[in-house]
CSV table of C-alpha atoms in Angstrom, one decimal:
chain,number,residue,atom,x,y,z
Y,114,MET,CA,-55.1,-264.8,-85.3
Y,115,PHE,CA,-56.2,-264.8,-81.6
Y,116,SER,CA,-59.7,-266.6,-80.3
Y,117,ILE,CA,-62.9,-264.8,-80.0
Y,118,HIS,CA,-62.9,-265.1,-76.0
Y,119,ALA,CA,-59.2,-263.6,-75.9
Y,120,ALA,CA,-60.5,-260.8,-78.3
Y,121,GLY,CA,-63.3,-260.2,-75.8
Y,122,ILE,CA,-60.9,-259.6,-72.7
Y,123,LEU,CA,-58.4,-257.6,-74.7
Y,124,SER,CA,-61.1,-255.3,-76.2
Y,125,THR,CA,-62.7,-254.5,-72.8
Y,126,THR,CA,-59.2,-253.8,-71.2
Y,127,LEU,CA,-58.4,-251.3,-74.3
Y,128,GLU,CA,-61.9,-249.9,-74.3
Y,129,ALA,CA,-61.3,-249.2,-70.3
Y,130,VAL,CA,-58.1,-247.2,-71.2
Y,131,LEU,CA,-59.5,-245.0,-73.8
Y,132,TYR,CA,-62.9,-244.6,-71.6
Y,133,GLY,CA,-60.4,-242.9,-68.8
Y,134,TYR,CA,-59.1,-240.4,-71.5
Y,135,ALA,CA,-62.5,-239.9,-72.7
Y,136,VAL,CA,-63.9,-238.9,-69.2
Y,137,PHE,CA,-61.1,-236.8,-68.6
Y,138,MET,CA,-61.7,-234.7,-72.1
Y,139,PHE,CA,-65.5,-234.9,-71.4
Y,140,THR,CA,-65.1,-232.9,-68.0
Y,141,LEU,CA,-62.6,-230.5,-69.6
Y,142,ALA,CA,-64.9,-230.0,-72.7
Y,143,MET,CA,-68.0,-229.2,-70.4
Y,144,TRP,CA,-66.4,-226.8,-68.3
Y,145,ILE,CA,-65.1,-224.8,-71.3
Y,146,MET,CA,-68.8,-225.0,-72.8
Y,147,LEU,CA,-70.4,-224.1,-69.7
Y,148,ARG,CA,-68.1,-221.8,-68.0
Y,149,ASP,CA,-69.6,-218.1,-67.4
Y,150,ARG,CA,-72.9,-219.4,-68.8
Y,151,HIS,CA,-74.6,-216.6,-67.1
Y,152,GLN,CA,-72.4,-213.7,-69.1
Y,153,ARG,CA,-72.5,-215.5,-72.3
Y,154,GLN,CA,-74.5,-217.6,-74.8
Y,155,VAL,CA,-74.0,-221.4,-74.4
Y,156,ASN,CA,-74.6,-223.9,-77.0
Y,157,TYR,CA,-76.6,-226.4,-75.3
Y,158,ALA,CA,-77.0,-228.3,-78.7
Y,159,LEU,CA,-73.3,-229.4,-78.4
Y,160,VAL,CA,-73.7,-229.8,-74.6
Y,161,ALA,CA,-76.5,-232.2,-75.1
Y,162,ALA,CA,-74.5,-234.1,-77.8
Y,163,GLY,CA,-71.6,-234.5,-75.6
Y,164,CYS,CA,-73.3,-235.7,-72.8
Y,165,ALA,CA,-75.2,-238.4,-74.9
Y,166,LEU,CA,-72.0,-239.5,-76.3
Y,167,MET,CA,-70.6,-239.7,-72.8
Y,168,VAL,CA,-73.6,-241.9,-71.5
Y,169,LEU,CA,-73.6,-244.2,-74.4
Y,170,ALA,CA,-69.9,-244.9,-73.8
Y,171,THR,CA,-70.6,-245.4,-70.3
Y,172,ALA,CA,-73.2,-247.6,-71.0
Y,173,GLU,CA,-71.2,-249.8,-73.4
Y,174,MET,CA,-68.5,-250.1,-71.2
Y,175,GLY,CA,-70.9,-251.5,-68.4
Y,176,VAL,CA,-72.1,-253.9,-71.1
Y,177,ASN,CA,-68.7,-255.4,-72.2
Y,178,ILE,CA,-67.9,-255.8,-68.6
Y,179,ALA,CA,-71.0,-257.6,-68.1
Y,180,ARG,CA,-70.3,-259.8,-71.4
Y,181,VAL,CA,-67.1,-260.8,-69.7
Y,182,TYR,CA,-68.6,-261.9,-66.8
Y,183,GLN,CA,-71.4,-263.8,-68.4
Y,184,GLY,CA,-68.7,-265.5,-70.8
Y,185,TYR,CA,-66.4,-266.5,-68.0
Y,186,VAL,CA,-68.6,-267.2,-65.1
Y,187,THR,CA,-72.5,-267.4,-65.3
Y,188,LYS,CA,-73.2,-268.3,-69.1
Y,189,GLY,CA,-70.0,-269.3,-71.1
Y,190,PRO,CA,-68.9,-272.2,-68.9
Y,191,PHE,CA,-72.2,-273.8,-69.1
Y,192,LEU,CA,-72.5,-273.8,-73.3
Y,193,GLU,CA,-71.3,-276.5,-75.4
Y,194,GLY,CA,-68.6,-274.6,-76.9
Y,195,GLY,CA,-67.7,-272.8,-73.5
Y,196,PRO,CA,-66.9,-269.0,-73.8
Y,197,GLU,CA,-65.9,-269.3,-77.7
Y,198,THR,CA,-69.5,-269.8,-78.4
Y,199,PHE,CA,-70.8,-267.1,-76.1
Y,200,PHE,CA,-68.7,-264.3,-77.5
Y,201,ALA,CA,-69.3,-265.6,-81.1
Y,202,ALA,CA,-73.0,-265.5,-81.0
Y,203,PRO,CA,-74.1,-262.2,-82.4
Y,204,SER,CA,-77.7,-262.9,-81.2
Y,205,GLU,CA,-76.6,-262.6,-77.7
Y,206,PRO,CA,-78.8,-259.8,-76.1
Y,207,THR,CA,-75.7,-258.2,-74.8
Y,208,PHE,CA,-73.8,-257.8,-78.2
Y,209,VAL,CA,-77.1,-256.3,-79.8
Y,210,VAL,CA,-77.4,-253.7,-76.9
Y,211,LYS,CA,-73.6,-252.8,-77.6
Y,212,SER,CA,-74.3,-252.7,-81.5
Y,213,ILE,CA,-77.3,-250.2,-81.0
Y,214,LEU,CA,-75.0,-248.4,-78.2
Y,215,TYR,CA,-72.4,-248.0,-80.9
Y,216,ASN,CA,-74.9,-247.0,-83.8
Y,217,VAL,CA,-76.5,-244.4,-81.8
Y,218,GLN,CA,-73.0,-242.7,-81.1
Y,219,THR,CA,-72.3,-242.8,-84.8
Y,220,LEU,CA,-75.2,-241.2,-85.8
Y,221,ILE,CA,-75.0,-238.4,-83.2
Y,222,LEU,CA,-71.1,-237.6,-84.0
Y,223,ASP,CA,-71.7,-237.6,-87.9
Y,224,ALA,CA,-75.1,-235.4,-87.3
Y,225,VAL,CA,-72.5,-232.9,-85.1
Y,226,VAL,CA,-70.0,-232.9,-88.1
Y,227,ILE,CA,-72.9,-232.2,-90.7
Y,228,TYR,CA,-74.3,-229.5,-88.4
Y,229,ARG,CA,-70.8,-227.5,-88.3
Y,230,THR,CA,-70.3,-227.8,-91.9
Y,231,TYR,CA,-73.7,-226.5,-92.7
Y,232,ILE,CA,-73.2,-223.4,-90.2
Y,233,VAL,CA,-69.8,-222.7,-91.7
Y,234,TRP,CA,-71.0,-222.8,-95.2
Y,235,GLN,CA,-74.5,-221.5,-94.7
Y,236,SER,CA,-75.9,-223.4,-97.5
Y,237,SER,CA,-77.9,-226.4,-97.5
Y,238,LEU,CA,-77.1,-227.6,-100.8
Y,239,VAL,CA,-73.3,-228.1,-99.8
Y,240,VAL,CA,-74.2,-230.9,-97.2
Y,241,ILE,CA,-77.0,-232.5,-99.4
Y,242,LEU,CA,-74.6,-235.6,-99.8
Y,243,PRO,CA,-73.6,-236.1,-96.1
Y,244,ILE,CA,-77.3,-235.8,-95.0
Y,245,ILE,CA,-78.1,-238.6,-97.5
Y,246,GLY,CA,-75.4,-240.7,-96.4
Y,247,TRP,CA,-76.6,-239.7,-92.7
Y,248,PHE,CA,-80.2,-241.0,-93.4
Y,249,GLY,CA,-78.7,-243.9,-95.5
Y,250,LEU,CA,-76.7,-244.9,-92.2
Y,251,LEU,CA,-79.9,-244.5,-90.3
Y,252,ALA,CA,-81.5,-247.0,-92.1
Y,253,GLY,CA,-78.6,-249.3,-92.5
Y,254,THR,CA,-78.5,-249.4,-88.2
Y,255,ILE,CA,-82.0,-250.3,-88.0
Y,256,GLY,CA,-81.5,-253.3,-90.5
Y,257,LEU,CA,-78.3,-254.2,-89.0
Y,258,ASN,CA,-80.0,-254.6,-85.5
Y,259,ILE,CA,-82.7,-256.4,-86.6
Y,260,ALA,CA,-80.5,-258.9,-88.7
Y,261,LEU,CA,-78.4,-259.6,-85.5
Y,262,VAL,CA,-81.3,-260.3,-83.5
Y,263,HIS,CA,-82.5,-263.1,-85.9
Y,264,SER,CA,-79.1,-264.3,-86.9
Y,265,GLY,CA,-77.1,-267.6,-85.8
Y,266,ASN,CA,-73.8,-267.7,-84.3
Y,267,ASP,CA,-71.4,-266.4,-87.1
Y,268,VAL,CA,-71.4,-262.8,-87.2
Y,269,PHE,CA,-69.3,-263.1,-90.6
Y,270,ALA,CA,-72.4,-265.0,-92.5
Y,271,GLN,CA,-73.8,-263.4,-95.3
Y,272,GLN,CA,-77.1,-262.4,-93.2
Y,273,THR,CA,-75.5,-259.7,-91.0
Y,274,GLY,CA,-72.1,-259.5,-93.3
Y,275,ARG,CA,-73.8,-257.4,-95.7
Y,276,TRP,CA,-75.4,-255.2,-93.1
Y,277,ILE,CA,-72.3,-254.5,-91.2
Y,278,THR,CA,-70.1,-253.8,-94.5
Y,279,SER,CA,-72.7,-251.3,-95.4
Y,280,VAL,CA,-72.6,-249.4,-92.2
Y,281,TYR,CA,-69.1,-249.2,-91.9
Y,282,ALA,CA,-68.8,-247.9,-95.5
Y,283,LEU,CA,-71.9,-245.2,-95.0
Y,284,THR,CA,-70.4,-244.0,-91.8
Y,285,LEU,CA,-66.9,-243.7,-93.4
Y,286,GLY,CA,-68.2,-241.8,-96.6
Y,287,THR,CA,-70.6,-239.4,-94.5
Y,288,ASN,CA,-68.0,-238.5,-91.8
Y,289,LEU,CA,-65.3,-238.1,-94.6
Y,290,SER,CA,-67.3,-236.1,-97.0
Y,291,SER,CA,-68.4,-233.7,-93.9
Y,292,THR,CA,-64.9,-233.4,-92.4
Y,293,THR,CA,-63.5,-232.6,-96.1
Y,294,LEU,CA,-66.1,-229.6,-96.8
Y,295,LEU,CA,-65.6,-228.5,-93.2
Y,296,ALA,CA,-61.8,-228.4,-93.5
Y,297,GLY,CA,-61.9,-226.9,-97.2
Y,298,ARG,CA,-63.9,-224.1,-96.3
Y,299,ILE,CA,-61.9,-223.2,-93.1
Y,300,TRP,CA,-59.0,-223.3,-95.3
Y,301,THR,CA,-60.3,-221.2,-97.9
Y,302,VAL,CA,-61.1,-218.7,-95.6
Y,303,THR,CA,-57.6,-218.7,-93.9
Y,304,ARG,CA,-55.7,-218.5,-97.2
Y,305,ARG,CA,-58.1,-215.6,-98.6
Y,306,SER,CA,-57.6,-213.6,-95.4
Y,307,ALA,CA,-53.9,-214.1,-94.5
Y,308,GLN,CA,-53.0,-210.7,-95.8
Y,309,TYR,CA,-55.3,-209.0,-93.3
Y,310,ARG,CA,-54.3,-210.7,-90.1
Y,311,SER,CA,-51.1,-210.9,-88.2
Y,312,SER,CA,-51.8,-214.2,-86.3
Y,313,ASN,CA,-53.0,-217.5,-87.8
Y,314,PHE,CA,-55.7,-218.6,-85.4
Y,315,LEU,CA,-57.7,-220.9,-87.8
Y,316,SER,CA,-54.7,-223.0,-88.7
Y,317,PRO,CA,-54.9,-224.8,-85.3
Y,318,VAL,CA,-58.3,-225.2,-85.7
Y,319,LEU,CA,-58.0,-226.7,-89.2
Y,320,ARG,CA,-55.4,-228.9,-88.1
Y,321,VAL,CA,-57.4,-230.1,-85.3
Y,322,ILE,CA,-60.4,-231.0,-87.7
Y,323,ILE,CA,-58.0,-233.0,-89.7
Y,324,GLU,CA,-56.5,-234.7,-87.1
Y,325,SER,CA,-59.8,-235.8,-85.5
Y,326,GLY,CA,-61.5,-236.8,-88.9
Y,327,ALA,CA,-58.2,-238.8,-89.4
Y,328,ILE,CA,-58.1,-240.6,-86.2
Y,329,TYR,CA,-62.1,-241.7,-86.7
Y,330,SER,CA,-61.9,-242.5,-90.2
Y,331,MET,CA,-58.7,-244.7,-89.8
Y,332,THR,CA,-60.3,-246.6,-86.9
Y,333,ILE,CA,-63.5,-247.4,-89.1
Y,334,THR,CA,-61.4,-248.3,-91.8
Y,335,ALA,CA,-59.4,-250.7,-90.1
Y,336,ALA,CA,-62.6,-252.1,-88.5
Y,337,LEU,CA,-64.1,-252.4,-91.9
Y,338,ILE,CA,-60.9,-254.3,-93.3
Y,339,SER,CA,-60.9,-256.6,-90.3
Y,340,PHE,CA,-64.2,-257.5,-91.1
Y,341,VAL,CA,-63.8,-258.2,-94.7
Y,342,VAL,CA,-60.9,-260.5,-94.1
Y,343,LYS,CA,-63.1,-262.0,-91.4
Y,344,SER,CA,-60.5,-261.4,-88.6
Y,345,ASN,CA,-61.3,-261.6,-85.0
Y,346,GLY,CA,-59.7,-258.3,-84.6
Y,347,VAL,CA,-63.0,-256.7,-85.6
Y,348,TYR,CA,-64.4,-257.4,-82.0
Y,349,VAL,CA,-61.6,-255.3,-80.5
Y,350,ILE,CA,-61.7,-252.4,-83.1
Y,351,LEU,CA,-65.6,-252.1,-82.5
Y,352,ASP,CA,-64.9,-251.7,-78.8
Y,353,MET,CA,-62.6,-249.2,-79.0
Y,354,ILE,CA,-64.7,-246.9,-81.1
Y,355,SER,CA,-66.8,-245.9,-78.4
Y,356,PRO,CA,-64.5,-243.9,-76.7
Y,357,ILE,CA,-63.0,-242.9,-79.4
Y,358,ILE,CA,-66.2,-241.4,-80.9
Y,359,SER,CA,-66.4,-239.3,-77.5
Y,360,ILE,CA,-62.7,-238.1,-77.7
Y,361,VAL,CA,-62.6,-236.9,-81.3
Y,362,PHE,CA,-65.9,-234.9,-80.3
Y,363,ASN,CA,-64.3,-233.1,-77.6
Y,364,MET,CA,-60.8,-232.6,-79.2
Y,365,LEU,CA,-62.0,-229.8,-81.3
Y,366,ILE,CA,-64.1,-228.3,-78.1
Y,367,ILE,CA,-61.1,-228.3,-76.0
Y,368,ARG,CA,-58.4,-226.7,-78.8
Y,369,ILE,CA,-60.9,-223.8,-79.6
Y,370,GLY,CA,-61.5,-223.4,-75.9
Y,371,MET,CA,-58.0,-223.3,-74.8
Y,372,ALA,CA,-57.0,-221.0,-77.6
Y,373,ASN,CA,-59.7,-218.3,-76.6
Y,374,ASP,CA,-59.0,-218.7,-72.9
Y,375,ARG,CA,-56.8,-215.9,-71.8
Y,376,THR,CA,-56.2,-217.7,-68.2
Y,377,LEU,CA,-55.1,-220.8,-69.8
Y,378,LEU,CA,-52.7,-219.4,-72.3
Y,379,GLY,CA,-51.4,-217.0,-69.8
Y,380,THR,CA,-51.5,-214.3,-72.3
Y,381,SER,CA,-53.7,-211.4,-73.6
Y,382,THR,CA,-54.1,-212.2,-77.4
Y,383,ASN,CA,-56.8,-211.1,-80.1
Y,384,GLN,CA,-57.3,-214.4,-81.5
Y,385,SER,CA,-60.9,-214.6,-81.3
Y,386,ALA,CA,-61.0,-210.9,-83.1
Y,387,TRP,CA,-58.8,-212.5,-85.7
Y,388,ALA,CA,-61.3,-215.6,-86.5
Y,389,ALA,CA,-64.2,-213.2,-86.7
Y,390,ALA,CA,-61.9,-211.1,-88.9
Y,391,ALA,CA,-61.3,-213.8,-91.2
Y,392,VAL,CA,-65.0,-215.0,-91.5
Y,393,SER,CA,-65.8,-211.4,-92.3
Y,394,VAL,CA,-63.3,-210.9,-95.1
Y,395,GLU,CA,-64.5,-213.8,-96.7
Y,396,ARG,CA,-67.9,-212.2,-96.8
Y,397,ALA,CA,-66.7,-209.3,-97.9
Y,398,SER,CA,-64.9,-211.3,-100.8
Y,399,ALA,CA,-68.2,-213.2,-101.8
Y,400,ALA,CA,-70.1,-209.7,-101.9
Y,401,ARG,CA,-67.6,-208.0,-104.4
Y,402,ARG,CA,-67.5,-211.2,-106.7
Y,403,ARG,CA,-69.4,-210.5,-110.4
Y,404,ALA,CA,-71.3,-213.0,-112.3
Y,405,ASP,CA,-68.3,-213.5,-114.8
Y,406,GLY,CA,-66.2,-214.6,-111.6
Y,407,THR,CA,-64.1,-211.1,-111.7
Y,408,TYR,CA,-64.1,-208.8,-108.5
Y,409,GLU,CA,-65.4,-205.4,-108.2
Y,410,MET,CA,-62.5,-203.4,-107.3
Y,411,LYS,CA,-63.2,-201.2,-104.3
Y,412,ASP,CA,-61.4,-199.7,-101.2
Y,413,LEU,CA,-61.2,-202.0,-98.5
Y,414,LYS,CA,-62.3,-200.4,-95.0
Y,415,VAL,CA,-61.3,-202.5,-91.9
Y,416,GLU,CA,-62.5,-201.8,-88.5
Y,417,ILE,CA,-60.5,-203.0,-85.4
Y,418,THR,CA,-62.0,-202.2,-81.9
Y,419,GLN,CA,-59.3,-202.6,-79.4
Y,420,VAL,CA,-60.0,-203.2,-75.9
Y,421,ILE,CA,-57.3,-201.5,-73.4
Y,422,GLU,CA,-57.3,-202.8,-69.8
Y,423,ASP,CA,-55.4,-199.8,-67.6
Y,424,ASP,CA,-55.4,-199.5,-63.9
Y,425,SER,CA,-55.3,-195.6,-64.0
Y,426,ASP,CA,-57.7,-193.0,-63.9
Y,427,TYR,CA,-57.9,-192.3,-67.6
Y,428,ALA,CA,-57.4,-194.8,-70.5
Y,429,VAL,CA,-54.2,-194.2,-72.4
Y,430,VAL,CA,-54.9,-194.2,-76.4
Y,431,ARG,CA,-52.0,-195.4,-78.6
Y,432,PRO,CA,-51.6,-193.1,-81.6
Y,433,GLY,CA,-53.6,-194.0,-84.6
Y,434,THR,CA,-56.2,-196.3,-82.4
Y,435,ALA,CA,-59.8,-195.6,-83.3
Y,436,ILE,CA,-61.3,-194.9,-80.1
Y,437,THR,CA,-65.0,-196.2,-79.5
Y,438,THR,CA,-67.6,-196.0,-76.3
Y,439,ARG,CA,-65.9,-199.4,-75.4
Y,440,ASP,CA,-62.7,-198.0,-74.7
Y,441,VAL,CA,-63.0,-195.0,-73.0
Y,442,ASP,CA,-66.2,-194.1,-70.6
Y,443,GLU,CA,-67.4,-190.7,-70.5
Y,444,ASP,CA,-67.3,-190.7,-66.7
Y,445,PRO,CA,-63.7,-190.0,-65.8
Y,446,SER,CA,-64.1,-191.9,-62.5
Y,447,PRO,CA,-61.8,-194.9,-62.0
Y,448,ARG,CA,-62.8,-198.3,-63.7
Y,449,SER,CA,-63.9,-201.3,-61.7
Y,450,SER,CA,-61.9,-204.2,-61.7
Y,451,THR,CA,-64.6,-206.6,-63.1
Y,452,HIS,CA,-64.2,-207.1,-66.7
Y,453,ASP,CA,-66.9,-208.3,-69.2
Y,454,VAL,CA,-66.7,-211.6,-70.8
Y,455,PRO,CA,-66.1,-211.3,-74.4
Y,456,GLU,CA,-69.0,-212.4,-76.5
Y,457,LYS,CA,-68.3,-215.5,-78.5
Y,458,THR,CA,-67.3,-215.3,-82.0
Y,459,GLU,CA,-68.6,-216.9,-85.0
Y,460,VAL,CA,-66.0,-219.7,-84.8
Y,461,ASP,CA,-66.8,-220.3,-81.3
Y,462,ARG,CA,-70.4,-220.7,-81.9
Y,463,VAL,CA,-69.8,-223.4,-84.4
Y,464,PHE,CA,-67.2,-225.6,-82.3
Y,465,VAL,CA,-67.9,-224.4,-78.8
């Protein structure tokens, strides 16, 4: 087991590497969410959450750099036990500030996952358990930071240990329950609407949800185990969690945005339309369900609006394709080369 001051250097180095990835993913996610903002609705709640996570990650990175400087230059060498004593003290102001920054990031990320779960399910009852876990996490973070201020020189002491264990457990439970509910809903929609779709747009979304949830959950689990066995590795994992939170948050936004961006894909697809169709099929299925669990047999009506881009004076309509006012203008004059930006689908509104 390596020493605490060695863990301080290693944790800051690894955090700096992950922070670089987080900055890149944050920039790409902001571009995806804010592009063409004058022509389509922007989810400013997610924009604010992403910016807040990035600011908090930057602040924690700065605090860790300051801790390394203080531990080896200004404060640590003059203490009785040297840098080891400085890095081991949980009541050190920089350690308390770092803990607060991490706790706020955790609360924001879990709140976003709960919000997405509520939007997908459209039911308050489904998210009751994650909401209770979130408020428990809020209370735990307040108690933890108060305990850190009045603690001694051992973070593994009972005074702080029970609070840290509770916070890690509540974070893991809240995030796992929300992610499971979110992934389960999307999987159900995908399975029930598979017969009506020729493409499988929601499967990549489901895969990214599971991957991001797994990354965060495994990191929290590793931190919890390290703390329970009283390993100094918990210091390293704790500093790595901060940029990982920002990376996990932006992963889903980038995946959805790239899937819907025809410029990035280089092809013209109808993936967004099929995503909306999947939700529509699920709603239609729920409307036909009887009280006894059986389904009312009715004709299924599927309306597909197809936008045809053509440089000629008159649009060419494929046989068997329904014509709407969006496809053919009454005026036979040549069309403008400027195309309207498609509105965001229901899936986009939740994740982008």
